[in-house]
Amino acid sequence: MSTAKRTAQKHRQPRRTLTLPAIEPIPGESLTSWIGALAQQQELEMKALLRELHLDRLGGLSGAEMRISGPVVQRMEELTGIDAGRLHAMTLARYAGNALPHLPPFSSDGVAVEQWHKGAWFHHSQARWCPKCLRGNDGPRWLLRWKLPWSFACVDHGVYLVTECQACWDTVRFRHDAPPERACENWTDEGEGNYSLGEPCGFPLARCQPTPVSDESVLALQTRVHAWLDGTPSHEDRMLVALASVLIPLMSPSMLRRGDPLLRYAVRSPRGTTQRKRDGRRPWTDSLRVAAAVCAADSFLRRGNSPPEVADWVADLRLIDHRRTPWRMDVAELAYGPSLRPNPFVEPLVHRGLIILGGWL
């Protein structure tokens, strides 16, 4: 061994280990959010912390948030004192039986993960959040269910979730191996043409002003959807989600004659209804449209109509609004999204030409 190498090893800083007690995860927190809070508490760089917890292997932090293996959980439990049940609860695997069917058993299986990402209703990179929750005493901690389109409102604060930075009005995206952002990192084009390369937006996400929910029934429906997400739904809750999942791309203003007028505005807008991807956005990335679909589904089901009768109502109301273009449902979306389980409303809507099975995603 050379003299220079011996000298470098002699002066190398000793490897730091975690000190207990580790910061506690808040109820419903995502793994990436808790890891970020842990790194800040322990004053460790993210790479060093991920290496210490063995989360730098097989897909990194974003892969670990899907599912973590037994040996990794055991090591995290030993180093942090957080029990295995709470560690697993911070991963998307907790939704594998309902909101995210066919979750790949191994995040290292690149082909399976890619196919699942293509069809699963899951915000792999696009963020949505409640700014009032981020302003809490625990600091900016992000909830796991915010990664699912089915979280459209915050029941605790009575507001709709925010889906865009309110300074640059662009989608906020998660980084692959980093905790959720505290500030918007979208690059702006200010100074373009004046030899400027732009700069990050930098607007604090906790300072965004959420829109209040003016209809209490929206919050009640969000509570019912939460029961489905947590694995304790009634039969009526399952039917509500099944119908809402196919109504999201088919919504028209006539389906919402009562309730929050903001939802009628969201449905009237053509944003997010295009068949092709638009900057990665799909109809279920708009929290207001999802809320509108859940409200419309509840209205249809309270009448006691059968799935074929519901399909007739949807067809008639779409014709009133002059919306005849069918929705092309990708095969991957049908296989991996909430439309499989099976969904009793898909076949009648396909029979009436409102949904066409094809390949668009």
CSV table of C-alpha atoms in Angstrom, one decimal:
chain,number,residue,atom,x,y,z
A,1,MET,CA,0.0,0.0,0.0
A,2,SER,CA,1.4,3.4,-0.9
A,3,THR,CA,2.3,6.0,1.7
A,4,ALA,CA,-0.4,8.4,0.3
A,5,LYS,CA,-3.1,5.8,0.7
A,6,ARG,CA,-2.0,4.9,4.3
A,7,THR,CA,-2.1,8.7,5.1
A,8,ALA,CA,-5.6,9.1,3.6
A,9,GLN,CA,-6.9,6.1,5.6
A,10,LYS,CA,-5.3,7.4,8.8
A,11,HIS,CA,-7.0,10.8,8.5
A,12,ARG,CA,-10.4,9.4,7.3
A,13,GLN,CA,-13.2,10.5,9.5
A,14,PRO,CA,-14.8,7.6,11.5
A,15,ARG,CA,-18.2,6.4,10.1
A,16,ARG,CA,-21.1,7.9,12.0
A,17,THR,CA,-23.9,5.8,13.3
A,18,LEU,CA,-27.4,6.9,14.2
A,19,THR,CA,-28.0,8.1,17.8
A,20,LEU,CA,-31.2,7.2,19.6
A,21,PRO,CA,-33.9,8.2,20.0
A,22,ALA,CA,-34.7,8.7,16.4
A,23,ILE,CA,-37.4,11.1,15.3
A,24,GLU,CA,-40.8,9.5,15.3
A,25,PRO,CA,-42.9,9.3,12.1
A,26,ILE,CA,-46.2,11.1,12.2
A,27,PRO,CA,-49.4,9.1,11.5
A,28,GLY,CA,-49.7,8.4,7.8
A,29,GLU,CA,-46.3,9.8,6.9
A,30,SER,CA,-44.5,8.6,3.8
A,31,LEU,CA,-41.1,6.8,4.0
A,32,THR,CA,-39.3,9.5,2.0
A,33,SER,CA,-40.7,12.2,4.2
A,34,TRP,CA,-39.6,10.4,7.4
A,35,ILE,CA,-36.1,9.7,6.0
A,36,GLY,CA,-35.7,13.4,5.2
A,37,ALA,CA,-36.7,14.3,8.8
A,38,LEU,CA,-34.4,11.7,10.1
A,39,ALA,CA,-31.4,13.0,8.1
A,40,GLN,CA,-32.1,16.5,9.4
A,41,GLN,CA,-32.3,15.3,13.0
A,42,GLN,CA,-29.2,13.2,12.8
A,43,GLU,CA,-27.3,15.9,10.8
A,44,LEU,CA,-26.4,13.3,8.2
A,45,GLU,CA,-26.1,13.7,4.4
A,46,MET,CA,-28.8,11.8,2.6
A,47,LYS,CA,-26.4,9.5,0.8
A,48,ALA,CA,-24.7,8.5,4.0
A,49,LEU,CA,-28.0,7.8,5.7
A,50,LEU,CA,-29.4,5.7,2.9
A,51,ARG,CA,-26.1,3.7,2.9
A,52,GLU,CA,-26.3,3.2,6.7
A,53,LEU,CA,-29.9,2.0,6.4
A,54,HIS,CA,-29.2,-0.2,3.3
A,55,LEU,CA,-31.7,1.8,1.4
A,56,ASP,CA,-29.2,2.7,-1.3
A,57,ARG,CA,-29.7,-0.8,-2.9
A,58,LEU,CA,-32.2,-2.1,-5.4
A,59,GLY,CA,-34.1,0.9,-6.5
A,60,GLY,CA,-32.9,3.5,-4.0
A,61,LEU,CA,-35.3,5.6,-1.9
A,62,SER,CA,-38.1,5.7,-4.4
A,63,GLY,CA,-38.0,1.9,-4.8
A,64,ALA,CA,-38.0,1.5,-1.0
A,65,GLU,CA,-41.1,3.6,-0.7
A,66,MET,CA,-42.9,0.9,-2.8
A,67,ARG,CA,-41.9,-2.0,-0.6
A,68,ILE,CA,-39.0,-2.8,1.8
A,69,SER,CA,-37.6,-6.2,2.3
A,70,GLY,CA,-37.4,-8.1,5.6
A,71,PRO,CA,-33.6,-7.7,6.2
A,72,VAL,CA,-33.7,-4.0,5.5
A,73,VAL,CA,-36.6,-3.6,7.9
A,74,GLN,CA,-34.7,-5.5,10.5
A,75,ARG,CA,-31.7,-3.2,10.2
A,76,MET,CA,-33.8,-0.1,10.2
A,77,GLU,CA,-35.6,-1.3,13.3
A,78,GLU,CA,-32.3,-1.9,15.1
A,79,LEU,CA,-30.8,1.4,14.2
A,80,THR,CA,-33.8,3.7,14.7
A,81,GLY,CA,-36.0,1.9,17.2
A,82,ILE,CA,-39.0,2.2,14.9
A,83,ASP,CA,-40.9,-1.1,14.8
A,84,ALA,CA,-41.5,-3.0,11.6
A,85,GLY,CA,-45.2,-2.4,11.5
A,86,ARG,CA,-44.8,1.4,11.3
A,87,LEU,CA,-42.0,1.1,8.8
A,88,HIS,CA,-44.1,-1.1,6.5
A,89,ALA,CA,-47.0,1.3,7.0
A,90,MET,CA,-45.0,4.1,5.4
A,91,THR,CA,-44.6,2.3,2.1
A,92,LEU,CA,-47.1,1.9,-0.8
A,93,ALA,CA,-47.4,-1.8,0.0
A,94,ARG,CA,-50.1,-0.9,2.5
A,95,TYR,CA,-52.4,-0.1,-0.4
A,96,ALA,CA,-51.5,-3.2,-2.4
A,97,GLY,CA,-54.8,-4.8,-1.7
A,98,ASN,CA,-57.1,-1.9,-2.7
A,99,ALA,CA,-55.8,1.3,-4.4
A,100,LEU,CA,-52.7,-0.3,-5.9
A,101,PRO,CA,-53.5,-3.8,-7.1
A,102,HIS,CA,-50.7,-5.9,-8.6
A,103,LEU,CA,-47.9,-3.9,-6.9
A,104,PRO,CA,-44.7,-5.6,-8.0
A,105,PRO,CA,-43.3,-7.8,-5.2
A,106,PHE,CA,-39.7,-6.7,-5.9
A,107,SER,CA,-38.8,-3.1,-6.7
A,108,SER,CA,-35.7,-4.4,-8.5
A,109,ASP,CA,-37.8,-6.0,-11.2
A,110,GLY,CA,-37.5,-3.2,-13.7
A,111,VAL,CA,-39.9,-4.5,-16.3
A,112,ALA,CA,-42.7,-5.2,-13.8
A,113,VAL,CA,-42.2,-1.9,-12.1
A,114,GLU,CA,-42.3,0.0,-15.4
A,115,GLN,CA,-45.5,-1.8,-16.5
A,116,TRP,CA,-47.1,-1.1,-13.1
A,117,HIS,CA,-46.0,2.6,-13.1
A,118,LYS,CA,-47.6,2.9,-16.6
A,119,GLY,CA,-51.1,1.8,-15.4
A,120,ALA,CA,-51.2,2.3,-11.7
A,121,TRP,CA,-53.0,5.4,-10.3
A,122,PHE,CA,-50.1,6.6,-8.4
A,123,HIS,CA,-48.2,9.9,-8.5
A,124,HIS,CA,-44.7,8.6,-9.1
A,125,SER,CA,-43.2,12.1,-9.5
A,126,GLN,CA,-46.0,14.7,-9.3
A,127,ALA,CA,-46.7,16.1,-5.8
A,128,ARG,CA,-50.0,17.2,-4.1
A,129,TRP,CA,-50.1,18.5,-0.6
A,130,CYS,CA,-52.0,20.4,2.0
A,131,PRO,CA,-50.0,23.5,2.9
A,132,LYS,CA,-51.6,23.8,6.3
A,133,CYS,CA,-50.4,20.3,7.1
A,134,LEU,CA,-46.9,21.3,6.0
A,135,ARG,CA,-47.0,24.2,8.4
A,136,GLY,CA,-47.5,21.9,11.4
A,137,ASN,CA,-45.3,21.9,14.5
A,138,ASP,CA,-43.5,18.7,13.2
A,139,GLY,CA,-42.2,20.6,10.2
A,140,PRO,CA,-43.0,19.9,6.6
A,141,ARG,CA,-43.9,16.2,6.8
A,142,TRP,CA,-45.6,14.6,3.8
A,143,LEU,CA,-48.3,12.0,4.0
A,144,LEU,CA,-48.2,8.8,2.0
A,145,ARG,CA,-51.8,8.9,0.8
A,146,TRP,CA,-51.1,12.3,-0.9
A,147,LYS,CA,-49.3,10.2,-3.6
A,148,LEU,CA,-52.7,8.7,-4.6
A,149,PRO,CA,-55.2,10.6,-6.7
A,150,TRP,CA,-57.9,9.5,-4.2
A,151,SER,CA,-56.6,12.1,-1.7
A,152,PHE,CA,-58.3,15.3,-3.0
A,153,ALA,CA,-59.1,17.2,0.2
A,154,CYS,CA,-57.7,17.5,3.7
A,155,VAL,CA,-60.3,16.6,6.2
A,156,ASP,CA,-58.4,18.1,9.1
A,157,HIS,CA,-58.3,21.6,7.6
A,158,GLY,CA,-61.3,21.5,5.2
A,159,VAL,CA,-59.4,22.5,2.1
A,160,TYR,CA,-58.6,21.0,-1.3
A,161,LEU,CA,-55.1,19.7,-1.9
A,162,VAL,CA,-52.8,21.8,-3.9
A,163,THR,CA,-51.3,20.3,-7.1
A,164,GLU,CA,-49.2,23.2,-8.4
A,165,CYS,CA,-46.8,25.8,-7.2
A,166,GLN,CA,-48.7,29.1,-6.9
A,167,ALA,CA,-45.7,31.2,-7.9
A,168,CYS,CA,-44.7,29.6,-11.2
A,169,TRP,CA,-48.0,27.7,-11.7
A,170,ASP,CA,-46.1,24.6,-12.7
A,171,THR,CA,-46.4,21.0,-11.4
A,172,VAL,CA,-44.1,20.2,-8.5
A,173,ARG,CA,-42.2,17.0,-9.0
A,174,PHE,CA,-40.4,14.6,-6.6
A,175,ARG,CA,-36.8,13.8,-7.1
A,176,HIS,CA,-35.8,10.2,-7.4
A,177,ASP,CA,-33.7,9.7,-4.3
A,178,ALA,CA,-34.4,12.7,-2.1
A,179,PRO,CA,-37.1,13.7,0.4
A,180,PRO,CA,-40.0,15.8,-0.7
A,181,GLU,CA,-39.2,19.4,-1.4
A,182,ARG,CA,-39.7,22.3,1.0
A,183,ALA,CA,-39.6,24.8,-1.9
A,184,CYS,CA,-40.5,24.7,-5.6
A,185,GLU,CA,-37.4,23.7,-7.6
A,186,ASN,CA,-38.9,24.3,-11.0
A,187,TRP,CA,-36.7,26.4,-13.3
A,188,THR,CA,-38.1,29.7,-14.4
A,189,ASP,CA,-37.5,31.4,-17.7
A,190,GLU,CA,-37.1,34.9,-16.3
A,191,GLY,CA,-34.5,36.9,-18.1
A,192,GLU,CA,-34.7,34.7,-21.2
A,193,GLY,CA,-33.2,36.6,-24.1
A,194,ASN,CA,-30.9,38.6,-21.8
A,195,TYR,CA,-28.2,36.0,-21.5
A,196,SER,CA,-29.7,34.5,-18.4
A,197,LEU,CA,-30.0,30.8,-17.7
A,198,GLY,CA,-32.9,31.2,-15.4
A,199,GLU,CA,-33.1,30.2,-11.7
A,200,PRO,CA,-35.2,27.9,-9.5
A,201,CYS,CA,-38.6,29.3,-8.5
A,202,GLY,CA,-37.8,28.8,-4.8
A,203,PHE,CA,-41.4,29.5,-3.5
A,204,PRO,CA,-42.0,27.7,-0.2
A,205,LEU,CA,-44.7,25.1,-0.8
A,206,ALA,CA,-46.1,25.6,2.7
A,207,ARG,CA,-47.0,29.2,1.8
A,208,CYS,CA,-49.4,28.1,-0.9
A,209,GLN,CA,-53.0,29.1,-0.2
A,210,PRO,CA,-55.4,26.1,-0.5
A,211,THR,CA,-59.0,26.5,-1.6
A,212,PRO,CA,-61.5,26.0,1.2
A,213,VAL,CA,-64.1,23.2,0.7
A,214,SER,CA,-67.5,24.9,0.7
A,215,ASP,CA,-69.5,21.7,0.7
A,216,GLU,CA,-69.3,19.5,3.8
A,217,SER,CA,-70.4,16.5,1.8
A,218,VAL,CA,-67.1,16.6,0.0
A,219,LEU,CA,-65.2,16.0,3.3
A,220,ALA,CA,-67.6,13.2,4.2
A,221,LEU,CA,-66.9,11.5,0.9
A,222,GLN,CA,-63.2,11.9,1.4
A,223,THR,CA,-63.5,10.2,4.8
A,224,ARG,CA,-65.3,7.3,3.1
A,225,VAL,CA,-62.5,7.0,0.5
A,226,HIS,CA,-60.0,7.0,3.3
A,227,ALA,CA,-61.8,4.0,4.8
A,228,TRP,CA,-61.3,2.2,1.5
A,229,LEU,CA,-57.6,3.2,1.4
A,230,ASP,CA,-57.1,2.0,4.9
A,231,GLY,CA,-58.7,-1.4,4.1
A,232,THR,CA,-61.9,-1.0,6.2
A,233,PRO,CA,-64.5,-0.1,3.6
A,234,SER,CA,-68.2,-1.1,3.4
A,235,HIS,CA,-69.7,-2.5,0.2
A,236,GLU,CA,-71.1,0.9,-0.5
A,237,ASP,CA,-67.7,2.5,-0.2
A,238,ARG,CA,-66.2,0.0,-2.7
A,239,MET,CA,-69.0,0.7,-5.2
A,240,LEU,CA,-68.4,4.4,-4.7
A,241,VAL,CA,-64.8,4.1,-5.6
A,242,ALA,CA,-65.5,1.7,-8.5
A,243,LEU,CA,-67.9,4.1,-10.1
A,244,ALA,CA,-65.8,7.2,-9.4
A,245,SER,CA,-62.8,5.6,-11.1
A,246,VAL,CA,-64.6,5.4,-14.4
A,247,LEU,CA,-66.3,8.7,-14.1
A,248,ILE,CA,-63.1,10.8,-13.6
A,249,PRO,CA,-62.4,11.0,-17.4
A,250,LEU,CA,-66.1,11.0,-18.4
A,251,MET,CA,-67.3,13.8,-16.1
A,252,SER,CA,-69.5,16.6,-17.6
A,253,PRO,CA,-71.1,19.7,-15.8
A,254,SER,CA,-74.6,18.2,-16.0
A,255,MET,CA,-73.5,15.5,-13.6
A,256,LEU,CA,-73.0,18.1,-10.8
A,257,ARG,CA,-76.2,20.2,-10.4
A,258,ARG,CA,-75.7,20.7,-6.7
A,259,GLY,CA,-72.8,21.0,-4.3
A,260,ASP,CA,-69.5,23.0,-4.5
A,261,PRO,CA,-69.6,25.3,-7.6
A,262,LEU,CA,-65.8,25.0,-7.8
A,263,LEU,CA,-66.2,21.4,-8.8
A,264,ARG,CA,-68.5,22.3,-11.7
A,265,TYR,CA,-65.9,24.8,-12.9
A,266,ALA,CA,-63.2,22.1,-12.7
A,267,VAL,CA,-65.3,19.7,-14.8
A,268,ARG,CA,-66.2,22.4,-17.3
A,269,SER,CA,-62.6,23.1,-18.0
A,270,PRO,CA,-61.0,21.0,-20.7
A,271,ARG,CA,-57.8,20.7,-18.7
A,272,GLY,CA,-56.6,17.2,-18.1
A,273,THR,CA,-59.3,15.6,-20.4
A,274,THR,CA,-57.1,15.2,-23.4
A,275,GLN,CA,-56.5,11.6,-24.5
A,276,ARG,CA,-52.8,12.0,-25.0
A,277,LYS,CA,-50.4,12.8,-22.2
A,278,ARG,CA,-50.0,16.5,-21.5
A,279,ASP,CA,-46.9,17.1,-19.6
A,280,GLY,CA,-47.5,13.7,-17.9
A,281,ARG,CA,-50.9,14.8,-16.7
A,282,ARG,CA,-54.0,12.6,-16.7
A,283,PRO,CA,-57.5,13.3,-15.5
A,284,TRP,CA,-56.9,11.8,-12.1
A,285,THR,CA,-54.0,14.2,-11.4
A,286,ASP,CA,-56.5,17.0,-10.9
A,287,SER,CA,-57.8,16.8,-7.3
A,288,LEU,CA,-60.9,18.9,-8.1
A,289,ARG,CA,-61.9,16.5,-11.0
A,290,VAL,CA,-61.4,13.5,-8.7
A,291,ALA,CA,-63.6,15.2,-6.1
A,292,ALA,CA,-66.2,15.9,-8.7
A,293,ALA,CA,-66.3,12.3,-9.8
A,294,VAL,CA,-66.7,11.0,-6.3
A,295,CYS,CA,-69.6,13.5,-5.7
A,296,ALA,CA,-71.3,12.4,-8.9
A,297,ALA,CA,-70.8,8.7,-8.1
A,298,ASP,CA,-72.4,9.2,-4.7
A,299,SER,CA,-75.4,11.0,-6.3
A,300,PHE,CA,-75.9,8.2,-8.8
A,301,LEU,CA,-75.6,5.4,-6.3
A,302,ARG,CA,-78.0,7.1,-3.8
A,303,ARG,CA,-80.8,6.6,-6.3
A,304,GLY,CA,-80.3,2.8,-6.1
A,305,ASN,CA,-79.6,2.4,-9.9
A,306,SER,CA,-78.0,-0.7,-11.3
A,307,PRO,CA,-74.7,-0.4,-13.3
A,308,PRO,CA,-76.5,-0.5,-16.6
A,309,GLU,CA,-78.9,2.2,-15.5
A,310,VAL,CA,-76.0,4.3,-14.3
A,311,ALA,CA,-74.4,3.9,-17.7
A,312,ASP,CA,-77.6,5.2,-19.3
A,313,TRP,CA,-77.6,8.2,-17.0
A,314,VAL,CA,-73.9,9.0,-17.8
A,315,ALA,CA,-74.6,8.7,-21.6
A,316,ASP,CA,-77.6,11.0,-21.4
A,317,LEU,CA,-75.9,13.6,-19.3
A,318,ARG,CA,-72.8,13.7,-21.6
A,319,LEU,CA,-75.0,14.2,-24.6
A,320,ILE,CA,-76.6,17.2,-22.9
A,321,ASP,CA,-73.2,18.8,-22.6
A,322,HIS,CA,-72.3,17.8,-26.2
A,323,ARG,CA,-69.5,15.4,-25.1
A,324,ARG,CA,-69.6,12.4,-27.4
A,325,THR,CA,-65.9,11.5,-27.6
A,326,PRO,CA,-65.3,8.2,-25.9
A,327,TRP,CA,-62.5,7.7,-23.4
A,328,ARG,CA,-59.8,5.3,-24.6
A,329,MET,CA,-58.8,3.2,-21.6
A,330,ASP,CA,-55.4,1.7,-22.0
A,331,VAL,CA,-55.0,-2.1,-21.3
A,332,ALA,CA,-52.4,-1.4,-18.7
A,333,GLU,CA,-54.7,1.1,-17.0
A,334,LEU,CA,-57.5,-1.6,-17.0
A,335,ALA,CA,-55.1,-4.2,-15.6
A,336,TYR,CA,-53.3,-2.2,-13.0
A,337,GLY,CA,-55.6,0.7,-12.1
A,338,PRO,CA,-58.7,0.7,-9.9
A,339,SER,CA,-60.9,-0.4,-12.8
A,340,LEU,CA,-60.0,-4.0,-12.2
A,341,ARG,CA,-61.5,-5.8,-9.1
A,342,PRO,CA,-63.7,-6.4,-11.1
A,343,ASN,CA,-65.5,-3.1,-11.7
A,344,PRO,CA,-69.2,-3.7,-12.5
A,345,PHE,CA,-69.5,-0.3,-14.3
A,346,VAL,CA,-66.8,-0.9,-17.0
A,347,GLU,CA,-68.7,-3.3,-19.2
A,348,PRO,CA,-71.9,-1.3,-19.4
A,349,LEU,CA,-69.9,1.9,-20.3
A,350,VAL,CA,-68.0,0.0,-22.9
A,351,HIS,CA,-71.2,-1.5,-24.3
A,352,ARG,CA,-72.6,2.1,-24.7
A,353,GLY,CA,-69.4,3.3,-26.4
A,354,LEU,CA,-68.4,5.7,-23.6
A,355,ILE,CA,-65.2,3.8,-23.0
A,356,ILE,CA,-63.0,2.1,-25.7
A,357,LEU,CA,-60.3,-0.2,-24.7
A,358,GLY,CA,-57.1,0.8,-26.6
A,359,GLY,CA,-53.6,1.9,-26.1
A,360,TRP,CA,-52.9,5.5,-25.2
A,361,LEU,CA,-50.9,5.7,-22.0
